[in-house]
PDB file of C-alpha atoms and ligand atoms in Angstrom:
ATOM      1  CA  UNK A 194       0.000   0.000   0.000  1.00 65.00           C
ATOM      2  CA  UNK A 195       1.600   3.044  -1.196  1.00 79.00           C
ATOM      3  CA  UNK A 196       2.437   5.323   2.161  1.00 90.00           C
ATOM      4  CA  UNK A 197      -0.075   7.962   3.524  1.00 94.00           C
ATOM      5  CA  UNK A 198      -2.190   7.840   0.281  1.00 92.00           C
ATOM      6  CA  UNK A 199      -5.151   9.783   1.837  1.00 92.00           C
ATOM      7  CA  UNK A 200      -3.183  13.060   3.331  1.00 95.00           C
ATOM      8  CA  UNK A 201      -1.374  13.258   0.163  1.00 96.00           C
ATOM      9  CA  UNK A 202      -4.413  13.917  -1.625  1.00 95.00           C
ATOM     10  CA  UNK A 203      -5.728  15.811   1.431  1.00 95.00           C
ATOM     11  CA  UNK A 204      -2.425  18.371   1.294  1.00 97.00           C
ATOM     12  CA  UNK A 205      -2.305  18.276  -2.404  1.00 97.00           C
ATOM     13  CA  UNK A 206      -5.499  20.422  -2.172  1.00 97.00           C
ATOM     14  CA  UNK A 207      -4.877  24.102  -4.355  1.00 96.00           C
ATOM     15  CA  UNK A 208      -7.557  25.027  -2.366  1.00 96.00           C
ATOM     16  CA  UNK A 209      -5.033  25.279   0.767  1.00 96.00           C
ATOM     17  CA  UNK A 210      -2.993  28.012  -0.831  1.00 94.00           C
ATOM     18  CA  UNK A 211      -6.220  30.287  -0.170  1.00 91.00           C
ATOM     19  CA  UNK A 212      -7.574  28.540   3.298  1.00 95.00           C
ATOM     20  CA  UNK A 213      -3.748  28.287   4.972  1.00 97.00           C
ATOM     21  CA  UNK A 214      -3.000  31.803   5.271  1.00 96.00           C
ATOM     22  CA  UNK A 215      -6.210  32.210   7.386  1.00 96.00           C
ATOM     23  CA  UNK A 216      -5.756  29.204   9.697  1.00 96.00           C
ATOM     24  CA  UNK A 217      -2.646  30.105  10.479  1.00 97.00           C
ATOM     25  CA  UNK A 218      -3.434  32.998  12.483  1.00 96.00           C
ATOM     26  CA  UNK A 219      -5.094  30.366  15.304  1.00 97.00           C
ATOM     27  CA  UNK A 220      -1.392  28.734  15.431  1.00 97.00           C
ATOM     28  CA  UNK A 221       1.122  31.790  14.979  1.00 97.00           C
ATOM     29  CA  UNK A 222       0.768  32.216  19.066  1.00 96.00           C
ATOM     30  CA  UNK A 223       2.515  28.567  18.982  1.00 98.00           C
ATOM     31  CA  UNK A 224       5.866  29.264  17.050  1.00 98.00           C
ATOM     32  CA  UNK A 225       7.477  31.766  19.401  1.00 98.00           C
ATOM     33  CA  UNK A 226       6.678  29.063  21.906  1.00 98.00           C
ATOM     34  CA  UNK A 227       8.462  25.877  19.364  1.00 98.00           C
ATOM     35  CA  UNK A 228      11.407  28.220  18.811  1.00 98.00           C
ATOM     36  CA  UNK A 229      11.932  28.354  22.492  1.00 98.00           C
ATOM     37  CA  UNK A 230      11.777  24.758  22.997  1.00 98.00           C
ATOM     38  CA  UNK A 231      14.413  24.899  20.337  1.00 98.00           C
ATOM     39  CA  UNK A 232      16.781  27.144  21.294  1.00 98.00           C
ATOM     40  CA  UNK A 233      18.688  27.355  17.898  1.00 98.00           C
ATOM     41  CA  UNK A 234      22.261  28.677  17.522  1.00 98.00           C
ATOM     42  CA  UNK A 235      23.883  30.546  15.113  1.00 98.00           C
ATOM     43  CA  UNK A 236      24.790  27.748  12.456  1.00 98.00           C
ATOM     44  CA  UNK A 237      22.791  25.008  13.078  1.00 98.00           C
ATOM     45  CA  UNK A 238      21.517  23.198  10.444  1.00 98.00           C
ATOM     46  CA  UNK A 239      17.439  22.903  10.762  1.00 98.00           C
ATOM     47  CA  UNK A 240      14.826  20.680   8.940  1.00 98.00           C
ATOM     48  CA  UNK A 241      11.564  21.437   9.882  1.00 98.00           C
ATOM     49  CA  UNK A 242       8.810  18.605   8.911  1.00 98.00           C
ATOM     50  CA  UNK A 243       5.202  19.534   7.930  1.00 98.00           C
ATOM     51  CA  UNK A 244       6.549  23.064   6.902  1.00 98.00           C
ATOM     52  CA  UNK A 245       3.618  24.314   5.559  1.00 98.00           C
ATOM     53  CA  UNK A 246       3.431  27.994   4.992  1.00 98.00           C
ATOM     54  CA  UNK A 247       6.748  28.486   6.085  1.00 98.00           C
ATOM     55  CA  UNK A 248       6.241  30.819   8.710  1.00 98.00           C
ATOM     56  CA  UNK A 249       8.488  28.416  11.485  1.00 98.00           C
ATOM     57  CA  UNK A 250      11.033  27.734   8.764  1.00 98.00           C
ATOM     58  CA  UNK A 251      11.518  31.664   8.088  1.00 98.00           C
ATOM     59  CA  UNK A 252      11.530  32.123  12.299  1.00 98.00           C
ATOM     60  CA  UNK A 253      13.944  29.814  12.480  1.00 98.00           C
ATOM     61  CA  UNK A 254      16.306  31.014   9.667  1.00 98.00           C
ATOM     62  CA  UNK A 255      16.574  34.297  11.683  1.00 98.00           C
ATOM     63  CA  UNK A 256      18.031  32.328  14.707  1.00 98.00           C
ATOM     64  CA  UNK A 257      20.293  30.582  13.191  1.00 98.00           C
ATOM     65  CA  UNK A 258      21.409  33.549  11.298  1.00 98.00           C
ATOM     66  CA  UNK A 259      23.456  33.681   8.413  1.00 97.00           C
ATOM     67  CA  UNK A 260      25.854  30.651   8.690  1.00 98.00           C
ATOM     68  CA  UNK A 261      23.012  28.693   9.509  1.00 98.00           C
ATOM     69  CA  UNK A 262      20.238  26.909   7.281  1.00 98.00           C
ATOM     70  CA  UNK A 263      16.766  26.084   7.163  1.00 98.00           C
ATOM     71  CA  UNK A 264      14.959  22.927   4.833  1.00 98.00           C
ATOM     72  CA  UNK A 265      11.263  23.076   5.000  1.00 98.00           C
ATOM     73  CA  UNK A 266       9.936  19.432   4.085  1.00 98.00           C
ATOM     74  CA  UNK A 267       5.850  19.177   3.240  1.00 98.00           C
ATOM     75  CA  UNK A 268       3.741  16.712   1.256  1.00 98.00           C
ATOM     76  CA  UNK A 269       2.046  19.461   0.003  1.00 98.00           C
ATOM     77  CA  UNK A 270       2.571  20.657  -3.332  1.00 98.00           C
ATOM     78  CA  UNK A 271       0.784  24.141  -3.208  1.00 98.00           C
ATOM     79  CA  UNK A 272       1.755  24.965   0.445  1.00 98.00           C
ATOM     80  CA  UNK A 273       5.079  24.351  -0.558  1.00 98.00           C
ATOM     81  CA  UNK A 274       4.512  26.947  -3.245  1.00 98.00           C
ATOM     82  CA  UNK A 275       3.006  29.718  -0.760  1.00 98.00           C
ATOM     83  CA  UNK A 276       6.008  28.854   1.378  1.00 98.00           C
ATOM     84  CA  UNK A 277       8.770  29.485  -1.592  1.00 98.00           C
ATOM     85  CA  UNK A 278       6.924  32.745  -2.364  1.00 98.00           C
ATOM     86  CA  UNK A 279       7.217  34.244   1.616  1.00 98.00           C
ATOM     87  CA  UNK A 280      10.917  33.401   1.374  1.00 98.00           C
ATOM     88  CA  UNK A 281      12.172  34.395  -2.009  1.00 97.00           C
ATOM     89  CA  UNK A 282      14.285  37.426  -0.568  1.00 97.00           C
ATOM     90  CA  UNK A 283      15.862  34.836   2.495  1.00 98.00           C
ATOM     91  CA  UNK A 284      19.197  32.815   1.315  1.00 97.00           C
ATOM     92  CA  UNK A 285      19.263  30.998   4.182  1.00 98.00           C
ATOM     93  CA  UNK A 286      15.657  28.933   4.105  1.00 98.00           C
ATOM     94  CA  UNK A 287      14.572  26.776   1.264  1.00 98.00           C
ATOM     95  CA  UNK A 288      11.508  24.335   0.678  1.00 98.00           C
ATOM     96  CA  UNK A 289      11.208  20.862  -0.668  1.00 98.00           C
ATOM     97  CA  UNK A 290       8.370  18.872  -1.197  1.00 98.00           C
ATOM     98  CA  UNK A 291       9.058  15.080   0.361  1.00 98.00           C
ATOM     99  CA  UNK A 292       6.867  12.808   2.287  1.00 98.00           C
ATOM    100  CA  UNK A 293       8.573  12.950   5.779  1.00 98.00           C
ATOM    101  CA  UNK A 294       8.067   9.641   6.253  1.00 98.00           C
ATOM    102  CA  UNK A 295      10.238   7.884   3.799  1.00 97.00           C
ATOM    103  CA  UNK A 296      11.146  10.505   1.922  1.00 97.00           C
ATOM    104  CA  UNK A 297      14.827  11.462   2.208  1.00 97.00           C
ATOM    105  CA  UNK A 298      16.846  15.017   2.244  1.00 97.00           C
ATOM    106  CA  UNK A 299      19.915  15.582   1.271  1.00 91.00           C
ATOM    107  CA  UNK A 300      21.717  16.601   4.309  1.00 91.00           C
ATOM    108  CA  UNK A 301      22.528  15.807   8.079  1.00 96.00           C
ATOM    109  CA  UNK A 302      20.717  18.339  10.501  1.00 98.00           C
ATOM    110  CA  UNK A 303      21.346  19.260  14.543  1.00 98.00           C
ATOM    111  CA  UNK A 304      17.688  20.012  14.845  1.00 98.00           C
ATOM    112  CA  UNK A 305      14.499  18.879  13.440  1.00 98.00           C
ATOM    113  CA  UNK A 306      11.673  20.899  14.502  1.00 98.00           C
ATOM    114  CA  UNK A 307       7.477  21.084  13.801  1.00 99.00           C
ATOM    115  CA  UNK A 308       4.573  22.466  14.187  1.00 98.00           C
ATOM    116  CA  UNK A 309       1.638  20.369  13.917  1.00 98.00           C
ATOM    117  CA  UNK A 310       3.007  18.609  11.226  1.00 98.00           C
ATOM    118  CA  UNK A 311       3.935  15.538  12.404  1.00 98.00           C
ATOM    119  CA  UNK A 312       0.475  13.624  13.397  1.00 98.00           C
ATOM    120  CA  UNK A 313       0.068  12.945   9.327  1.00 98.00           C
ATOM    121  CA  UNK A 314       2.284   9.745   9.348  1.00 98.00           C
ATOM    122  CA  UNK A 315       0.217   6.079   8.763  1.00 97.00           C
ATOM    123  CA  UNK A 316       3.529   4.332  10.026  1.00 97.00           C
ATOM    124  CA  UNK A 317       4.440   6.843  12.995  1.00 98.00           C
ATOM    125  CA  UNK A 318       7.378   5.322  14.036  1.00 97.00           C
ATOM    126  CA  UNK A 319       8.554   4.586  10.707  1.00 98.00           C
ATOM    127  CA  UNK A 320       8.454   8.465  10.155  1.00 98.00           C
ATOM    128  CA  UNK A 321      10.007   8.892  13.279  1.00 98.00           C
ATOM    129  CA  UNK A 322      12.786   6.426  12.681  1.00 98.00           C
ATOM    130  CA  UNK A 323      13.037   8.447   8.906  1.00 98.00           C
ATOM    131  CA  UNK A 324      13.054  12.059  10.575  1.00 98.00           C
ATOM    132  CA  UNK A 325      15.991  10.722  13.542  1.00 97.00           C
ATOM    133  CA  UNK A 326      17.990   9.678  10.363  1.00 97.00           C
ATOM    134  CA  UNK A 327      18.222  12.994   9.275  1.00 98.00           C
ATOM    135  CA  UNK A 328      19.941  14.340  12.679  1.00 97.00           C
ATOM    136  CA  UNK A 329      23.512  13.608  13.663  1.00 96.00           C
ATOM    137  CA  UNK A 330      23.934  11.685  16.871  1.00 93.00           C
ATOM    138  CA  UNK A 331      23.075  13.929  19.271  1.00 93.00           C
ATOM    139  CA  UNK A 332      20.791  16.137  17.261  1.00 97.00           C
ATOM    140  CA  UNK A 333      17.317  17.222  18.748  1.00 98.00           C
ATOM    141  CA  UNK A 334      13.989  16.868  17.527  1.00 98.00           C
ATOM    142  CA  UNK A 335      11.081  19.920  18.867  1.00 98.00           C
ATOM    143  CA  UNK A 336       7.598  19.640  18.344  1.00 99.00           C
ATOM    144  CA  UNK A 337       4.254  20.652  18.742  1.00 99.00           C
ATOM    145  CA  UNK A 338       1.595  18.582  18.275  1.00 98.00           C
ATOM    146  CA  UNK A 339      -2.436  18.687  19.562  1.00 98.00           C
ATOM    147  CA  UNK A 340      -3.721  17.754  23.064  1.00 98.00           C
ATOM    148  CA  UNK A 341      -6.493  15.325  22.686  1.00 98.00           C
ATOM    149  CA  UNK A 342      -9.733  16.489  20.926  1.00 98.00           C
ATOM    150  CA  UNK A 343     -11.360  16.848  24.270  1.00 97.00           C
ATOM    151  CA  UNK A 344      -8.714  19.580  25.057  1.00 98.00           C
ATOM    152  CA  UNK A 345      -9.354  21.075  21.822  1.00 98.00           C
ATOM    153  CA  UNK A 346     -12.840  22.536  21.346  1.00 97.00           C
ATOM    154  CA  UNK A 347     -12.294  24.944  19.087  1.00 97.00           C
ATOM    155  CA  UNK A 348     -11.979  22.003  15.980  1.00 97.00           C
ATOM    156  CA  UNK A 349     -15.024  21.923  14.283  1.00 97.00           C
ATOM    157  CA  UNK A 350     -14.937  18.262  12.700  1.00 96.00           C
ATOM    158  CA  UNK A 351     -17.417  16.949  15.763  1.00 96.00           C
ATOM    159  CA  UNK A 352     -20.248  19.643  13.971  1.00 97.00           C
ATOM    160  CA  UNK A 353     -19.161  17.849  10.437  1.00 97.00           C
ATOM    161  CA  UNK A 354     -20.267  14.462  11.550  1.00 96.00           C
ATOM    162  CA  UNK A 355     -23.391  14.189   9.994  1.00 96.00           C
ATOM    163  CA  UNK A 356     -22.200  15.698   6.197  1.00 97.00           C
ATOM    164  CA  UNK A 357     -19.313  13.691   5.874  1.00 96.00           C
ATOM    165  CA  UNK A 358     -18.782  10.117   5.428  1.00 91.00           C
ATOM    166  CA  UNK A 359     -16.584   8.202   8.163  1.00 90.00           C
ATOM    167  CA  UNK A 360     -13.067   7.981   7.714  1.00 87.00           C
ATOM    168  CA  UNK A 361     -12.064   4.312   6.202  1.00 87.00           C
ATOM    169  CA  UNK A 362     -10.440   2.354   9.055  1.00 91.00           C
ATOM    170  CA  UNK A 363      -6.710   2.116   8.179  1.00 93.00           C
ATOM    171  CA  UNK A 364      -5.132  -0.555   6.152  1.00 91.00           C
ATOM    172  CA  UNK A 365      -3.569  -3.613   7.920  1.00 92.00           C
ATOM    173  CA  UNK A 366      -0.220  -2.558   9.540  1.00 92.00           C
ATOM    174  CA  UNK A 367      -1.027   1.116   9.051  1.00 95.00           C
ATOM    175  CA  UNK A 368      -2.050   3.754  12.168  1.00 96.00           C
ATOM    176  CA  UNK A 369      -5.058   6.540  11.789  1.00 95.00           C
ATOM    177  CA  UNK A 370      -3.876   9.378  11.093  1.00 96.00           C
ATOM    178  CA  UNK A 371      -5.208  13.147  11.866  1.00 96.00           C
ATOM    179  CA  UNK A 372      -5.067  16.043  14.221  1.00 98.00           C
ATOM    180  CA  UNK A 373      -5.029  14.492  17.436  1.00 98.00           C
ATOM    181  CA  UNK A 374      -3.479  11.018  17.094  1.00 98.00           C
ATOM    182  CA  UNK A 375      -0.179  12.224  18.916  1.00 98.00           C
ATOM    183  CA  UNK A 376      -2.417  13.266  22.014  1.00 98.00           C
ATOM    184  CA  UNK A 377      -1.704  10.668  24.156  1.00 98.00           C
ATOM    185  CA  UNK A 378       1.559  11.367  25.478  1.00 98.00           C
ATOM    186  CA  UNK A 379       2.891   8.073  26.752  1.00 98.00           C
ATOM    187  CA  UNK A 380       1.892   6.652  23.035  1.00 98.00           C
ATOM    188  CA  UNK A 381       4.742   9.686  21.802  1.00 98.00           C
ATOM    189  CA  UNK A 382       6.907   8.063  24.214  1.00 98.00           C
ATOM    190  CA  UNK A 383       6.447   4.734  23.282  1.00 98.00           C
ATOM    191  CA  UNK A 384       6.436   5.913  18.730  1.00 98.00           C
ATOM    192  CA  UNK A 385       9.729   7.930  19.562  1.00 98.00           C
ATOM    193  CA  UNK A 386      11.146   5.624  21.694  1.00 97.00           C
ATOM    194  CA  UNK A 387      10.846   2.552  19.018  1.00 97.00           C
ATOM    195  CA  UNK A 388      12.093   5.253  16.261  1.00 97.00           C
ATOM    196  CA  UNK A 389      15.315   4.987  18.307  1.00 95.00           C
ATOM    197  CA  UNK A 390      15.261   8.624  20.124  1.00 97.00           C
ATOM    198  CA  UNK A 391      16.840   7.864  23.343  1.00 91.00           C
ATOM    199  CA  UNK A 392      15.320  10.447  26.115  1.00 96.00           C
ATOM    200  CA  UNK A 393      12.000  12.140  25.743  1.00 97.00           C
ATOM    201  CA  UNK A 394      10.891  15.231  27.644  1.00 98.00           C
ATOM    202  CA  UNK A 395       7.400  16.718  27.305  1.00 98.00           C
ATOM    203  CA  UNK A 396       5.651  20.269  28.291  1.00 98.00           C
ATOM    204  CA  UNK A 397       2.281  21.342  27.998  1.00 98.00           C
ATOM    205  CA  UNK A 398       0.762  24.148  27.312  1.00 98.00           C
ATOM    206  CA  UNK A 399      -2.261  26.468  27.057  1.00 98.00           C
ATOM    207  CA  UNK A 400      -2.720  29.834  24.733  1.00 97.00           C
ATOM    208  CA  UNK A 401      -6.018  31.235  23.823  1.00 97.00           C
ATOM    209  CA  UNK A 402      -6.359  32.292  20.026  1.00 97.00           C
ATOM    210  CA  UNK A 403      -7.965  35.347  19.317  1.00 97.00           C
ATOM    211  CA  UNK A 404      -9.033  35.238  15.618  1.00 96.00           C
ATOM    212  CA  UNK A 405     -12.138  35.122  12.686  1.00 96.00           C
ATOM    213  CA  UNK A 406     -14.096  32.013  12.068  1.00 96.00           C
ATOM    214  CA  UNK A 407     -12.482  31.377   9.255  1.00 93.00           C
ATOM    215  CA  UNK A 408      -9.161  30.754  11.207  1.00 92.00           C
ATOM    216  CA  UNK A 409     -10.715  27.560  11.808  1.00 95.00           C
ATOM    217  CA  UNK A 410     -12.814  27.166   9.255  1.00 95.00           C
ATOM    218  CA  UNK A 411     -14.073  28.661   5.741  1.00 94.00           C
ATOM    219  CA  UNK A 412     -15.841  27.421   2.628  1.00 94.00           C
ATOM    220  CA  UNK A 413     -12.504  26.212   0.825  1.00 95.00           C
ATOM    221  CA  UNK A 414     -11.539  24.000   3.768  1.00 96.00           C
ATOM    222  CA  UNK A 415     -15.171  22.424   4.413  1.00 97.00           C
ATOM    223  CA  UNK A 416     -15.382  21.483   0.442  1.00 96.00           C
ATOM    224  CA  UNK A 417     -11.126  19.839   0.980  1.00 95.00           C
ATOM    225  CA  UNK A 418     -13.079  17.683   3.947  1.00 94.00           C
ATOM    226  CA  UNK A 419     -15.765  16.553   1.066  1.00 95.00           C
ATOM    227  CA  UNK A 420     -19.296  18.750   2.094  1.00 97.00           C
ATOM    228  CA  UNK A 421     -21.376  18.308  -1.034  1.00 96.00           C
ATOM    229  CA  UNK A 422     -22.056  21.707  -2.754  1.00 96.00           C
ATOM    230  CA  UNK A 423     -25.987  21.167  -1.394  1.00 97.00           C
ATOM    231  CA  UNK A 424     -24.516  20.943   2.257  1.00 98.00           C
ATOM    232  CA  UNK A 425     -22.615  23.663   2.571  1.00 97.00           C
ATOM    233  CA  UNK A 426     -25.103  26.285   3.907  1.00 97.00           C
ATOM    234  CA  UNK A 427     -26.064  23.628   6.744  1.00 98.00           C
ATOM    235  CA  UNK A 428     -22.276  22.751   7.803  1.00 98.00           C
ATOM    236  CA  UNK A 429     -22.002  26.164   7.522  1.00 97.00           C
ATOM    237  CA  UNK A 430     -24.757  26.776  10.043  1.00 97.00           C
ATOM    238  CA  UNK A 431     -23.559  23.528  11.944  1.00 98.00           C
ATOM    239  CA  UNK A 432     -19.640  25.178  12.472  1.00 98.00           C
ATOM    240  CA  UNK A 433     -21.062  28.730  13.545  1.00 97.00           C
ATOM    241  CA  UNK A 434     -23.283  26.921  16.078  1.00 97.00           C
ATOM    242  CA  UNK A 435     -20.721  24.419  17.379  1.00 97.00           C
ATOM    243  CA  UNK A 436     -18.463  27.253  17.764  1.00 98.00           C
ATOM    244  CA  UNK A 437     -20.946  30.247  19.289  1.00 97.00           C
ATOM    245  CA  UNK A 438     -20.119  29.642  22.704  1.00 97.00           C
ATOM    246  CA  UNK A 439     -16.367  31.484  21.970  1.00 98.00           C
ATOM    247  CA  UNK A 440     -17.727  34.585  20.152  1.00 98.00           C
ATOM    248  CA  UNK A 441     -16.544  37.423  21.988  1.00 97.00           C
ATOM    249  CA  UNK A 442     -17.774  40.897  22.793  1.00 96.00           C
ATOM    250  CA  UNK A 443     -15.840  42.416  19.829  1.00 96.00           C
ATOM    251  CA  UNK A 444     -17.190  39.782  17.170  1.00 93.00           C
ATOM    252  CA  UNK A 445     -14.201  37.632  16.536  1.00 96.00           C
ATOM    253  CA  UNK A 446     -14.053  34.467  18.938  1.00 98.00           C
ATOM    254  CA  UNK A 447     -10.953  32.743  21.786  1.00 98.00           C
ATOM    255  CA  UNK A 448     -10.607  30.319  20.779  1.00 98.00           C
ATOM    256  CA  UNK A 449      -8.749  27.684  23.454  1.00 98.00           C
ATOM    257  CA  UNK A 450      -5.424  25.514  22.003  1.00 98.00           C
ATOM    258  CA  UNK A 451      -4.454  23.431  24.060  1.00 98.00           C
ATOM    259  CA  UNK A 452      -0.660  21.435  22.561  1.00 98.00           C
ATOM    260  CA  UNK A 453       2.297  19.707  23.893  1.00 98.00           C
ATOM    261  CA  UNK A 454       6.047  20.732  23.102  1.00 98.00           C
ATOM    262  CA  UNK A 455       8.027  17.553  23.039  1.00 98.00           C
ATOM    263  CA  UNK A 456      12.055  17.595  22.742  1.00 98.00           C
ATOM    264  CA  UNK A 457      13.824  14.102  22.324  1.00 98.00           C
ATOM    265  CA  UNK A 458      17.305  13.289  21.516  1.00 97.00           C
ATOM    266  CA  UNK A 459      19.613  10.484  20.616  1.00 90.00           C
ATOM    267  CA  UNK A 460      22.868   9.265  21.323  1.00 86.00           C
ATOM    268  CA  UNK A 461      24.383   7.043  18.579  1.00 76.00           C
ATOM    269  CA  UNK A 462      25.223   3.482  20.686  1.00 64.00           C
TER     270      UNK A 462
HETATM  271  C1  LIG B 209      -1.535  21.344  10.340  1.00 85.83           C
HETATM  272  S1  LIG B 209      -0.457  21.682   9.001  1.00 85.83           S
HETATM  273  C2  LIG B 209       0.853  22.624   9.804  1.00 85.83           C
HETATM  274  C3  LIG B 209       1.623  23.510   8.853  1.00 85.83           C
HETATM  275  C4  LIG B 209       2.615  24.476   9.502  1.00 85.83           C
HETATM  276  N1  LIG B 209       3.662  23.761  10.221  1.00 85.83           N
HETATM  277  C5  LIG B 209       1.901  25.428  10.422  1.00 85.83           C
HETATM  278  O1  LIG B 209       2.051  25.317  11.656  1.00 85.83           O
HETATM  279  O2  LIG B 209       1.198  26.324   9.904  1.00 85.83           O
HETATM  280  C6  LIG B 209       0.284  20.089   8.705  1.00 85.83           C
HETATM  281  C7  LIG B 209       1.328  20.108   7.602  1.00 85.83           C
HETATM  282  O3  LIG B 209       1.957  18.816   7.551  1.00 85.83           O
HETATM  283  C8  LIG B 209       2.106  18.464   6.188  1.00 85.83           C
HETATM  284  N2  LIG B 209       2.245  17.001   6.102  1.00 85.83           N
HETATM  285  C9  LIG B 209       1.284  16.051   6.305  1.00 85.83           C
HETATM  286  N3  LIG B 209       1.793  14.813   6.121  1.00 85.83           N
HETATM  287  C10 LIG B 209       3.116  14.972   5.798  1.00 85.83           C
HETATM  288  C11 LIG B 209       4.170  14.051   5.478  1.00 85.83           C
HETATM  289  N4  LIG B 209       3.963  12.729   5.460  1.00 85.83           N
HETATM  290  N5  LIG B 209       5.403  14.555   5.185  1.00 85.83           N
HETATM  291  C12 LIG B 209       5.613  15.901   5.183  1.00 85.83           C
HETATM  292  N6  LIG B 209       4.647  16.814   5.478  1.00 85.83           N
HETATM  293  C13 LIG B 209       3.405  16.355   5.781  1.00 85.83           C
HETATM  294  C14 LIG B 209       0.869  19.024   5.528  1.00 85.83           C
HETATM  295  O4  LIG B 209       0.988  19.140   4.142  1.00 85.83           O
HETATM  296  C15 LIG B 209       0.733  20.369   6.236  1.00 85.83           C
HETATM  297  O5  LIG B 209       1.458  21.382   5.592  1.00 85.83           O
END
């Protein structure tokens, strides 16, 4: 079965080029946080998986300044696009388009960092074991990834439920994949662990997002998730409903995130 067939085509969306830039402003609160956890120095080598727009990958090419480097790896076709555009004028960042878990990039990093990109994988620790193999011993890898769902009231997809057909259960020897499959955190433990990352250390945190509806969600991302063009006004309806209870007093909505920051390592044995 060829590897994470379904977010490909997910990702692959053009749509995203025009519904990114919008839900990134419920995330940008995250990446000074990520860039902590990181604490790059000047000339460290960076790959950062599930790149997206680009907006960590151009952070993190200011850190590590102009003897350092930044590759930005995405499945996505068109956000790798939007991402090449933002950093045209920067020498010291550059995108690829690879699927992180097999795909391979030329080079051997200190630090591989994300940002909710990283809970795509069908084979976790296969991805895992791919993205270690990029670092030299020693090398760190940072991410953020989603608090379960329960945590995480502002997603919408519980007010989809009745437009959109079931996910299929995953292949034979493959794992779900989505939003909040990294949630549990001893299951990290365990994925990173078998990829062959030797300690594991794990903060959590909680920001409230202040942003627009459609930082969460718009028409172009509720057609990617498959609402038929005769649905859309209900889903529409069902979203602004599910979501009512964080308007605030100036018409936007808080929206509360909460995520995890984990930081493993490796020593080569
Ligand atoms: C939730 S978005 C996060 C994007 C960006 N890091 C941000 O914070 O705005 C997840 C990203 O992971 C990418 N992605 C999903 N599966 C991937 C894979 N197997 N390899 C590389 N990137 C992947 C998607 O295309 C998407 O850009």
């Amino acid at each position: 079965v060829e590897s994470n067939l379904a977010e490909r085509r997910r990702w692959n969306n053009d749509l995203w080029a025009t519904a990114w830039p919008k839900r990134e402003r419920l995330t940008d609160a995250v990446t000074p946080l990520v860039l902590d956890a990181a604490a790059l120095q000047p000339g460290e080598a960076v790959l950062e998986v599930g790149s997206g727009g680009g907006k960590l990958a151009i952070a993190a090419a200011a850190n590590v300044g102009p003897t350092g480097s930044v590759v930005g790896a995405d499945i996505s076709a068109p956000l790798v696009a939007l991402a090449n555009e933002r950093a045209k004028e920067i020498p010291n960042v550059s995108f690829v388009v690879a699927d992180m878990q097999d795909g391979r990039v030329a080079a051997e990093f200190d630090v591989a960092m994300s940002q909710f990109g990283v809970m795509f994988f069908d084979e976790p620790a296969t991805a895992f074991a791919n993205i270690r193999a990029h670092l030299r011993p020693g090398g760190r890898l940072v991410f953020a990834c989603w608090q379960p769902l329960d945590r995480n009231p502002w997603f919408a997809g519980p007010a989809l439920v009745p437009f959109v057909a079931p996910p299929a259960p995953p292949e034979p020897g493959k794992s779900p994949t989505g939003p909040f499959t990294l949630g549990d955190s001893a299951h990290v433990e365990s994925v990173l662990t078998r990829a062959g990352f030797t300690s594991v250390a794990r903060t959590t945190h909680d920001v409230v997002a202040t942003t627009t509806l459609d930082g969460v969600m718009d028409d172009a991302q509720l057609t990617i998730i498959g609402i038929a063009p005769s649905d859309m006004a209900a889903a529409r309806r069902a979203v602004d409903r599910y979501l009512s209870r964080f308007r605030n007093d100036a018409g936007g909505y808080d929206f509360p995130l909460a995520f995890q920051i984990f930081v493993a390592t490796f020593v080569a044995t």
